[in-house]
């Protein structure tokens, strides 16, 4: 029964570790997607800076025509949107990193607890086995002594 309990604990530990590793892989994937989005955002920001220079040159050349004003308004809206997305992405990256840290700590704690319990059970079972072996040895000695006294 104890061996089955130990086996069950080991099976649970393996299943828990596998589940946590799957969650860790999912977190890595999410983090990679967020990093890809951040790189895209940085490229867009670089493009926005180039557009800003183009808009400034156009303003000087056309004395602020309606078309130039429309481009400026659009650029401001896009920049505002990108800044908001940047903040959201940064928050998501932090949350993913915190979740990853918590999951790793939970995995370490769970694995440690299960290993400690398994080692304690193994030690207790070893002690019981040694006691049983001692009792068998004593019983054999008593049987041998009884057989000798009957002769």
CSV table of C-alpha atoms in Angstrom, one decimal:
chain,number,residue,atom,x,y,z
A,1,UNK,CA,0.0,0.0,0.0
A,2,UNK,CA,2.8,2.4,0.8
A,3,UNK,CA,4.6,1.5,-2.4
A,4,UNK,CA,1.4,2.3,-4.3
A,5,UNK,CA,1.1,5.6,-2.4
A,6,UNK,CA,4.7,6.4,-3.3
A,7,UNK,CA,4.0,5.4,-6.9
A,8,UNK,CA,0.9,7.6,-6.9
A,9,UNK,CA,2.9,10.6,-5.5
A,10,UNK,CA,5.6,10.1,-8.1
A,11,UNK,CA,3.0,9.9,-10.9
A,12,UNK,CA,1.3,13.0,-9.6
A,13,UNK,CA,4.6,14.8,-9.4
A,14,UNK,CA,5.4,13.9,-13.0
A,15,UNK,CA,2.0,14.9,-14.2
A,16,UNK,CA,2.2,18.2,-12.3
A,17,UNK,CA,5.7,18.9,-13.6
A,18,UNK,CA,4.5,18.1,-17.2
A,19,UNK,CA,1.5,20.4,-16.8
A,20,UNK,CA,3.7,23.2,-15.5
A,21,UNK,CA,6.2,22.7,-18.3
A,22,UNK,CA,3.4,22.9,-20.8
A,23,UNK,CA,2.3,26.2,-19.2
A,24,UNK,CA,5.9,27.4,-19.3
A,25,UNK,CA,6.1,26.6,-23.0
A,26,UNK,CA,2.8,28.5,-23.6
A,27,UNK,CA,4.2,31.4,-21.6
A,28,UNK,CA,7.4,31.4,-23.7
A,29,UNK,CA,5.3,31.4,-26.9
A,30,UNK,CA,3.3,34.3,-25.6
A,31,UNK,CA,6.4,36.1,-24.6
A,32,UNK,CA,7.9,35.5,-28.1
A,33,UNK,CA,4.7,36.9,-29.7
A,34,UNK,CA,4.9,39.9,-27.5
A,35,UNK,CA,8.5,40.5,-28.5
A,36,UNK,CA,7.6,40.1,-32.1
A,37,UNK,CA,4.9,42.7,-31.6
A,38,UNK,CA,7.3,45.0,-29.9
A,39,UNK,CA,9.8,44.7,-32.8
A,40,UNK,CA,6.9,45.5,-35.2
A,41,UNK,CA,6.0,48.5,-33.1
A,42,UNK,CA,9.6,49.7,-33.1
A,43,UNK,CA,9.7,49.4,-36.9
A,44,UNK,CA,6.5,51.4,-37.1
A,45,UNK,CA,7.9,54.0,-34.8
A,46,UNK,CA,10.9,54.3,-37.1
A,47,UNK,CA,8.6,54.6,-40.0
A,48,UNK,CA,6.6,57.2,-38.1
A,49,UNK,CA,9.8,59.2,-37.5
A,50,UNK,CA,10.6,59.2,-41.2
A,51,UNK,CA,7.0,60.2,-41.9
A,52,UNK,CA,7.3,63.0,-39.4
A,53,UNK,CA,10.3,64.4,-41.3
A,54,UNK,CA,8.5,64.1,-44.6
A,55,UNK,CA,5.5,65.9,-43.1
A,56,UNK,CA,7.8,68.6,-41.8
A,57,UNK,CA,9.4,69.0,-45.2
A,58,UNK,CA,6.0,69.1,-46.9
A,59,UNK,CA,4.8,71.7,-44.5
A,60,UNK,CA,7.7,74.0,-45.4
A,61,UNK,CA,7.2,73.3,-49.1
A,62,UNK,CA,3.4,73.7,-49.3
A,63,UNK,CA,2.8,76.3,-46.6
A,64,UNK,CA,0.6,73.8,-44.7
A,65,UNK,CA,-2.0,72.7,-47.2
A,66,UNK,CA,-5.0,70.8,-46.2
A,67,UNK,CA,-3.4,67.6,-47.3
A,68,UNK,CA,-0.4,68.2,-45.1
A,69,UNK,CA,-2.7,69.0,-42.1
A,70,UNK,CA,-4.6,65.7,-42.7
A,71,UNK,CA,-1.3,63.8,-42.7
A,72,UNK,CA,-0.2,65.5,-39.4
A,73,UNK,CA,-3.6,64.6,-37.8
A,74,UNK,CA,-3.3,61.0,-39.0
A,75,UNK,CA,0.3,60.8,-37.7
A,76,UNK,CA,-0.6,62.1,-34.3
A,77,UNK,CA,-3.5,59.6,-34.0
A,78,UNK,CA,-1.3,56.8,-35.1
A,79,UNK,CA,1.5,57.8,-32.7
A,80,UNK,CA,-1.0,58.0,-29.9
A,81,UNK,CA,-2.4,54.6,-30.7
A,82,UNK,CA,1.1,53.1,-30.9
A,83,UNK,CA,2.1,54.6,-27.6
A,84,UNK,CA,-0.9,53.1,-26.0
A,85,UNK,CA,-0.2,49.7,-27.6
A,86,UNK,CA,3.4,50.0,-26.4
A,87,UNK,CA,2.3,50.5,-22.8
A,88,UNK,CA,-0.1,47.6,-23.1
A,89,UNK,CA,2.6,45.4,-24.6
A,90,UNK,CA,5.0,46.3,-21.8
A,91,UNK,CA,2.4,45.5,-19.2
A,92,UNK,CA,1.7,42.2,-20.9
A,93,UNK,CA,5.4,41.3,-21.0
A,94,UNK,CA,5.7,42.1,-17.2
A,95,UNK,CA,2.7,40.0,-16.4
A,96,UNK,CA,4.0,37.1,-18.5
A,97,UNK,CA,7.4,37.3,-16.7
A,98,UNK,CA,5.7,37.4,-13.3
A,99,UNK,CA,3.5,34.4,-14.2
A,100,UNK,CA,6.6,32.6,-15.4
A,101,UNK,CA,8.3,33.3,-12.2
A,102,UNK,CA,5.3,32.2,-10.1
A,103,UNK,CA,4.9,29.0,-12.1
A,104,UNK,CA,8.6,28.1,-11.8
A,105,UNK,CA,8.4,28.7,-8.0
A,106,UNK,CA,5.2,26.5,-7.8
A,107,UNK,CA,6.9,23.8,-9.9
A,108,UNK,CA,10.0,23.8,-7.6
A,109,UNK,CA,7.9,23.8,-4.4
A,110,UNK,CA,5.6,21.0,-5.6
A,111,UNK,CA,8.4,18.9,-6.8
A,112,UNK,CA,10.4,19.5,-3.6
A,113,UNK,CA,7.4,18.6,-1.4
A,114,UNK,CA,6.7,15.4,-3.3
A,115,UNK,CA,10.3,14.4,-3.3
A,116,UNK,CA,10.5,15.0,0.5
A,117,UNK,CA,7.4,13.0,1.1
A,118,UNK,CA,8.7,10.1,-1.1
A,119,UNK,CA,12.1,10.1,0.6
A,120,UNK,CA,10.4,10.1,4.1
A,121,UNK,CA,8.1,7.2,3.0
A,122,UNK,CA,11.1,5.3,1.5
A,123,UNK,CA,13.1,5.8,4.8
A,124,UNK,CA,10.1,4.6,6.9
A,125,UNK,CA,9.5,1.6,4.7
A,126,UNK,CA,13.3,0.7,4.8
A,127,UNK,CA,13.1,0.9,8.6
A,128,UNK,CA,10.0,-1.4,8.7
A,129,UNK,CA,11.7,-3.8,6.3
A,130,UNK,CA,14.8,-4.0,8.6
A,131,UNK,CA,12.5,-4.5,11.6
A,132,UNK,CA,10.7,-7.3,9.8
A,133,UNK,CA,14.0,-8.9,8.7
A,134,UNK,CA,15.2,-8.7,12.3
A,135,UNK,CA,11.9,-10.3,13.6
A,136,UNK,CA,12.3,-13.1,11.0
A,137,UNK,CA,15.9,-13.7,12.1
A,138,UNK,CA,14.8,-13.9,15.7
A,139,UNK,CA,11.9,-16.2,14.9
A,140,UNK,CA,14.3,-18.6,13.0
A,141,UNK,CA,16.7,-18.6,15.9
A,142,UNK,CA,13.9,-19.4,18.3
A,143,UNK,CA,12.7,-22.2,16.0
A,144,UNK,CA,16.2,-23.6,15.7
A,145,UNK,CA,16.6,-23.4,19.5
A,146,UNK,CA,13.2,-25.2,20.0
A,147,UNK,CA,14.2,-27.9,17.5
A,148,UNK,CA,17.5,-28.3,19.2
A,149,UNK,CA,15.9,-28.6,22.6
A,150,UNK,CA,13.5,-31.2,21.3
A,151,UNK,CA,16.4,-33.4,20.1
